[in-house]
Amino acid sequence: MFHYTVETTKSKDVAVRTLEENLKEEKFGVLWNFDLTAKLQEKGEDFNTPFTVLEVCNPQEANKVLSEELLVGYFLPCKIVVYEDGDTTKIGMPKPTALIDMVENDKLKVIAQDIEQRLKECIDKSV
């Protein structure tokens, strides 16, 4: 699977706040907290699913991967989404390892595995 997704009983807003705290502990800053639902509604779309996109970045890791291959910038910053699906809140992300496979660079795969594990831990602690 290209993604990692977990479920939580927390509300979307509480899950987002908890996730932001856990990311900060792992030195991932939230560059953008984007309320996709509000934006689509602002544009006249009938979309009512609470859906937030967090764009997150660890500057040291970004520097490492970009210094190795600039094309990795196409995948940056990392995205983590928090949304309501029926009565459940889900937290998920595209796996960095799945994305980096497209670049075909073994050194980057090792870095992506580490980043993925750290982001998974942040997500898991947020449930």
JSON list of C-alpha atoms in Angstrom, two decimals:
[
{"chain": "A", "resi": 1, "resn": "MET", "atom": "CA", "xyz": [0.00, 0.00, 0.00]},
{"chain": "A", "resi": 2, "resn": "PHE", "atom": "CA", "xyz": [1.15, 3.51, -0.74]},
{"chain": "A", "resi": 3, "resn": "HIS", "atom": "CA", "xyz": [-0.26, 4.91, 2.49]},
{"chain": "A", "resi": 4, "resn": "TYR", "atom": "CA", "xyz": [-0.25, 4.50, 6.23]},
{"chain": "A", "resi": 5, "resn": "THR", "atom": "CA", "xyz": [-3.60, 5.23, 7.90]},
{"chain": "A", "resi": 6, "resn": "VAL", "atom": "CA", "xyz": [-4.87, 4.73, 11.44]},
{"chain": "A", "resi": 7, "resn": "GLU", "atom": "CA", "xyz": [-8.20, 5.34, 13.14]},
{"chain": "A", "resi": 8, "resn": "THR", "atom": "CA", "xyz": [-8.86, 7.23, 16.34]},
{"chain": "A", "resi": 9, "resn": "THR", "atom": "CA", "xyz": [-11.86, 8.00, 18.52]},
{"chain": "A", "resi": 10, "resn": "LYS", "atom": "CA", "xyz": [-10.63, 11.59, 18.92]},
{"chain": "A", "resi": 11, "resn": "SER", "atom": "CA", "xyz": [-12.37, 14.38, 17.06]},
{"chain": "A", "resi": 12, "resn": "LYS", "atom": "CA", "xyz": [-10.58, 15.69, 13.99]},
{"chain": "A", "resi": 13, "resn": "ASP", "atom": "CA", "xyz": [-9.59, 18.91, 15.75]},
{"chain": "A", "resi": 14, "resn": "VAL", "atom": "CA", "xyz": [-8.21, 17.14, 18.82]},
{"chain": "A", "resi": 15, "resn": "ALA", "atom": "CA", "xyz": [-6.36, 14.65, 16.61]},
{"chain": "A", "resi": 16, "resn": "VAL", "atom": "CA", "xyz": [-4.79, 17.52, 14.63]},
{"chain": "A", "resi": 17, "resn": "ARG", "atom": "CA", "xyz": [-3.62, 19.31, 17.81]},
{"chain": "A", "resi": 18, "resn": "THR", "atom": "CA", "xyz": [-2.21, 16.09, 19.27]},
{"chain": "A", "resi": 19, "resn": "LEU", "atom": "CA", "xyz": [-0.46, 15.27, 16.01]},
{"chain": "A", "resi": 20, "resn": "GLU", "atom": "CA", "xyz": [1.08, 18.75, 15.81]},
{"chain": "A", "resi": 21, "resn": "GLU", "atom": "CA", "xyz": [2.50, 18.32, 19.33]},
{"chain": "A", "resi": 22, "resn": "ASN", "atom": "CA", "xyz": [3.93, 14.89, 18.52]},
{"chain": "A", "resi": 23, "resn": "LEU", "atom": "CA", "xyz": [5.47, 16.13, 15.28]},
{"chain": "A", "resi": 24, "resn": "LYS", "atom": "CA", "xyz": [7.13, 19.00, 17.14]},
{"chain": "A", "resi": 25, "resn": "GLU", "atom": "CA", "xyz": [8.75, 16.56, 19.57]},
{"chain": "A", "resi": 26, "resn": "GLU", "atom": "CA", "xyz": [10.22, 14.72, 16.56]},
{"chain": "A", "resi": 27, "resn": "LYS", "atom": "CA", "xyz": [11.48, 18.05, 15.11]},
{"chain": "A", "resi": 28, "resn": "PHE", "atom": "CA", "xyz": [8.93, 18.16, 12.29]},
{"chain": "A", "resi": 29, "resn": "GLY", "atom": "CA", "xyz": [7.44, 21.60, 11.89]},
{"chain": "A", "resi": 30, "resn": "VAL", "atom": "CA", "xyz": [3.96, 22.15, 10.52]},
{"chain": "A", "resi": 31, "resn": "LEU", "atom": "CA", "xyz": [4.42, 24.51, 7.61]},
{"chain": "A", "resi": 32, "resn": "TRP", "atom": "CA", "xyz": [0.76, 24.61, 6.71]},
{"chain": "A", "resi": 33, "resn": "ASN", "atom": "CA", "xyz": [-2.45, 23.52, 8.39]},
{"chain": "A", "resi": 34, "resn": "PHE", "atom": "CA", "xyz": [-4.91, 23.54, 5.50]},
{"chain": "A", "resi": 35, "resn": "ASP", "atom": "CA", "xyz": [-8.65, 23.16, 6.07]},
{"chain": "A", "resi": 36, "resn": "LEU", "atom": "CA", "xyz": [-9.57, 21.58, 2.74]},
{"chain": "A", "resi": 37, "resn": "THR", "atom": "CA", "xyz": [-13.27, 21.46, 3.59]},
{"chain": "A", "resi": 38, "resn": "ALA", "atom": "CA", "xyz": [-13.47, 25.21, 4.22]},
{"chain": "A", "resi": 39, "resn": "LYS", "atom": "CA", "xyz": [-11.52, 26.00, 1.05]},
{"chain": "A", "resi": 40, "resn": "LEU", "atom": "CA", "xyz": [-13.75, 23.86, -1.15]},
{"chain": "A", "resi": 41, "resn": "GLN", "atom": "CA", "xyz": [-16.87, 25.37, 0.41]},
{"chain": "A", "resi": 42, "resn": "GLU", "atom": "CA", "xyz": [-15.42, 28.85, -0.09]},
{"chain": "A", "resi": 43, "resn": "LYS", "atom": "CA", "xyz": [-15.12, 27.99, -3.79]},
{"chain": "A", "resi": 44, "resn": "GLY", "atom": "CA", "xyz": [-18.78, 26.94, -3.92]},
{"chain": "A", "resi": 45, "resn": "GLU", "atom": "CA", "xyz": [-18.25, 23.18, -3.74]},
{"chain": "A", "resi": 46, "resn": "ASP", "atom": "CA", "xyz": [-20.62, 20.98, -1.77]},
{"chain": "A", "resi": 47, "resn": "PHE", "atom": "CA", "xyz": [-18.01, 19.11, 0.28]},
{"chain": "A", "resi": 48, "resn": "ASN", "atom": "CA", "xyz": [-18.86, 18.55, 3.93]},
{"chain": "A", "resi": 49, "resn": "THR", "atom": "CA", "xyz": [-16.34, 15.95, 5.11]},
{"chain": "A", "resi": 50, "resn": "PRO", "atom": "CA", "xyz": [-14.09, 17.50, 7.77]},
{"chain": "A", "resi": 51, "resn": "PHE", "atom": "CA", "xyz": [-10.64, 17.17, 6.13]},
{"chain": "A", "resi": 52, "resn": "THR", "atom": "CA", "xyz": [-7.37, 18.82, 7.20]},
{"chain": "A", "resi": 53, "resn": "VAL", "atom": "CA", "xyz": [-4.03, 18.57, 5.40]},
{"chain": "A", "resi": 54, "resn": "LEU", "atom": "CA", "xyz": [-0.84, 19.19, 7.36]},
{"chain": "A", "resi": 55, "resn": "GLU", "atom": "CA", "xyz": [2.31, 19.88, 5.42]},
{"chain": "A", "resi": 56, "resn": "VAL", "atom": "CA", "xyz": [5.24, 18.95, 7.64]},
{"chain": "A", "resi": 57, "resn": "CYS", "atom": "CA", "xyz": [8.99, 19.22, 7.32]},
{"chain": "A", "resi": 58, "resn": "ASN", "atom": "CA", "xyz": [12.15, 18.44, 9.24]},
{"chain": "A", "resi": 59, "resn": "PRO", "atom": "CA", "xyz": [14.73, 20.89, 7.80]},
{"chain": "A", "resi": 60, "resn": "GLN", "atom": "CA", "xyz": [17.73, 18.62, 8.40]},
{"chain": "A", "resi": 61, "resn": "GLU", "atom": "CA", "xyz": [16.07, 15.68, 6.65]},
{"chain": "A", "resi": 62, "resn": "ALA", "atom": "CA", "xyz": [14.87, 17.89, 3.79]},
{"chain": "A", "resi": 63, "resn": "ASN", "atom": "CA", "xyz": [18.42, 19.15, 3.30]},
{"chain": "A", "resi": 64, "resn": "LYS", "atom": "CA", "xyz": [19.76, 15.57, 3.24]},
{"chain": "A", "resi": 65, "resn": "VAL", "atom": "CA", "xyz": [17.38, 14.30, 0.61]},
{"chain": "A", "resi": 66, "resn": "LEU", "atom": "CA", "xyz": [17.53, 17.43, -1.56]},
{"chain": "A", "resi": 67, "resn": "SER", "atom": "CA", "xyz": [21.33, 17.39, -1.45]},
{"chain": "A", "resi": 68, "resn": "GLU", "atom": "CA", "xyz": [21.20, 13.84, -2.79]},
{"chain": "A", "resi": 69, "resn": "GLU", "atom": "CA", "xyz": [18.48, 14.35, -5.41]},
{"chain": "A", "resi": 70, "resn": "LEU", "atom": "CA", "xyz": [16.61, 17.55, -6.24]},
{"chain": "A", "resi": 71, "resn": "LEU", "atom": "CA", "xyz": [13.70, 15.63, -7.76]},
{"chain": "A", "resi": 72, "resn": "VAL", "atom": "CA", "xyz": [12.74, 14.61, -4.23]},
{"chain": "A", "resi": 73, "resn": "GLY", "atom": "CA", "xyz": [11.53, 18.18, -3.84]},
{"chain": "A", "resi": 74, "resn": "TYR", "atom": "CA", "xyz": [8.48, 17.08, -5.82]},
{"chain": "A", "resi": 75, "resn": "PHE", "atom": "CA", "xyz": [7.42, 15.10, -2.72]},
{"chain": "A", "resi": 76, "resn": "LEU", "atom": "CA", "xyz": [8.19, 17.80, -0.15]},
{"chain": "A", "resi": 77, "resn": "PRO", "atom": "CA", "xyz": [6.92, 18.81, 2.26]},
{"chain": "A", "resi": 78, "resn": "CYS", "atom": "CA", "xyz": [5.46, 15.58, 3.64]},
{"chain": "A", "resi": 79, "resn": "LYS", "atom": "CA", "xyz": [1.69, 15.51, 3.92]},
{"chain": "A", "resi": 80, "resn": "ILE", "atom": "CA", "xyz": [-0.35, 14.06, 6.75]},
{"chain": "A", "resi": 81, "resn": "VAL", "atom": "CA", "xyz": [-4.13, 14.21, 6.56]},
{"chain": "A", "resi": 82, "resn": "VAL", "atom": "CA", "xyz": [-6.72, 14.05, 9.31]},
{"chain": "A", "resi": 83, "resn": "TYR", "atom": "CA", "xyz": [-10.32, 13.54, 8.29]},
{"chain": "A", "resi": 84, "resn": "GLU", "atom": "CA", "xyz": [-13.64, 12.20, 9.42]},
{"chain": "A", "resi": 85, "resn": "ASP", "atom": "CA", "xyz": [-14.94, 9.07, 7.74]},
{"chain": "A", "resi": 86, "resn": "GLY", "atom": "CA", "xyz": [-18.39, 8.40, 9.11]},
{"chain": "A", "resi": 87, "resn": "ASP", "atom": "CA", "xyz": [-18.10, 8.18, 12.90]},
{"chain": "A", "resi": 88, "resn": "THR", "atom": "CA", "xyz": [-14.33, 7.64, 12.77]},
{"chain": "A", "resi": 89, "resn": "THR", "atom": "CA", "xyz": [-11.44, 10.06, 12.53]},
{"chain": "A", "resi": 90, "resn": "LYS", "atom": "CA", "xyz": [-8.54, 8.88, 10.38]},
{"chain": "A", "resi": 91, "resn": "ILE", "atom": "CA", "xyz": [-4.94, 10.06, 10.33]},
{"chain": "A", "resi": 92, "resn": "GLY", "atom": "CA", "xyz": [-2.81, 9.07, 7.37]},
{"chain": "A", "resi": 93, "resn": "MET", "atom": "CA", "xyz": [0.00, 9.85, 5.00]},
{"chain": "A", "resi": 94, "resn": "PRO", "atom": "CA", "xyz": [1.52, 8.65, 1.76]},
{"chain": "A", "resi": 95, "resn": "LYS", "atom": "CA", "xyz": [4.49, 6.49, 2.77]},
{"chain": "A", "resi": 96, "resn": "PRO", "atom": "CA", "xyz": [7.80, 8.24, 2.10]},
{"chain": "A", "resi": 97, "resn": "THR", "atom": "CA", "xyz": [9.24, 4.86, 1.07]},
{"chain": "A", "resi": 98, "resn": "ALA", "atom": "CA", "xyz": [6.55, 4.43, -1.59]},
{"chain": "A", "resi": 99, "resn": "LEU", "atom": "CA", "xyz": [7.24, 7.88, -2.99]},
{"chain": "A", "resi": 100, "resn": "ILE", "atom": "CA", "xyz": [11.03, 7.55, -2.91]},
{"chain": "A", "resi": 101, "resn": "ASP", "atom": "CA", "xyz": [10.87, 4.24, -4.80]},
{"chain": "A", "resi": 102, "resn": "MET", "atom": "CA", "xyz": [10.07, 6.31, -7.89]},
{"chain": "A", "resi": 103, "resn": "VAL", "atom": "CA", "xyz": [13.49, 7.99, -7.69]},
{"chain": "A", "resi": 104, "resn": "GLU", "atom": "CA", "xyz": [15.42, 4.69, -7.66]},
{"chain": "A", "resi": 105, "resn": "ASN", "atom": "CA", "xyz": [18.21, 5.72, -5.28]},
{"chain": "A", "resi": 106, "resn": "ASP", "atom": "CA", "xyz": [19.22, 3.26, -2.54]},
{"chain": "A", "resi": 107, "resn": "LYS", "atom": "CA", "xyz": [20.76, 5.94, -0.32]},
{"chain": "A", "resi": 108, "resn": "LEU", "atom": "CA", "xyz": [17.47, 7.85, -0.36]},
{"chain": "A", "resi": 109, "resn": "LYS", "atom": "CA", "xyz": [15.52, 4.69, 0.44]},
{"chain": "A", "resi": 110, "resn": "VAL", "atom": "CA", "xyz": [17.38, 4.35, 3.74]},
{"chain": "A", "resi": 111, "resn": "ILE", "atom": "CA", "xyz": [16.63, 7.98, 4.65]},
{"chain": "A", "resi": 112, "resn": "ALA", "atom": "CA", "xyz": [12.98, 7.56, 3.62]},
{"chain": "A", "resi": 113, "resn": "GLN", "atom": "CA", "xyz": [12.64, 4.47, 5.82]},
{"chain": "A", "resi": 114, "resn": "ASP", "atom": "CA", "xyz": [13.86, 6.45, 8.84]},
{"chain": "A", "resi": 115, "resn": "ILE", "atom": "CA", "xyz": [11.55, 9.41, 8.12]},
{"chain": "A", "resi": 116, "resn": "GLU", "atom": "CA", "xyz": [8.60, 7.09, 7.55]},
{"chain": "A", "resi": 117, "resn": "GLN", "atom": "CA", "xyz": [9.18, 5.29, 10.84]},
{"chain": "A", "resi": 118, "resn": "ARG", "atom": "CA", "xyz": [9.41, 8.56, 12.74]},
{"chain": "A", "resi": 119, "resn": "LEU", "atom": "CA", "xyz": [6.23, 9.92, 11.14]},
{"chain": "A", "resi": 120, "resn": "LYS", "atom": "CA", "xyz": [4.39, 6.66, 11.83]},
{"chain": "A", "resi": 121, "resn": "GLU", "atom": "CA", "xyz": [5.39, 6.94, 15.49]},
{"chain": "A", "resi": 122, "resn": "CYS", "atom": "CA", "xyz": [4.03, 10.49, 15.60]},
{"chain": "A", "resi": 123, "resn": "ILE", "atom": "CA", "xyz": [0.77, 9.33, 14.04]},
{"chain": "A", "resi": 124, "resn": "ASP", "atom": "CA", "xyz": [0.50, 6.31, 16.35]},
{"chain": "A", "resi": 125, "resn": "LYS", "atom": "CA", "xyz": [1.08, 8.48, 19.44]},
{"chain": "A", "resi": 126, "resn": "SER", "atom": "CA", "xyz": [-1.74, 10.75, 18.23]},
{"chain": "A", "resi": 127, "resn": "VAL", "atom": "CA", "xyz": [-4.41, 8.05, 18.32]}
]
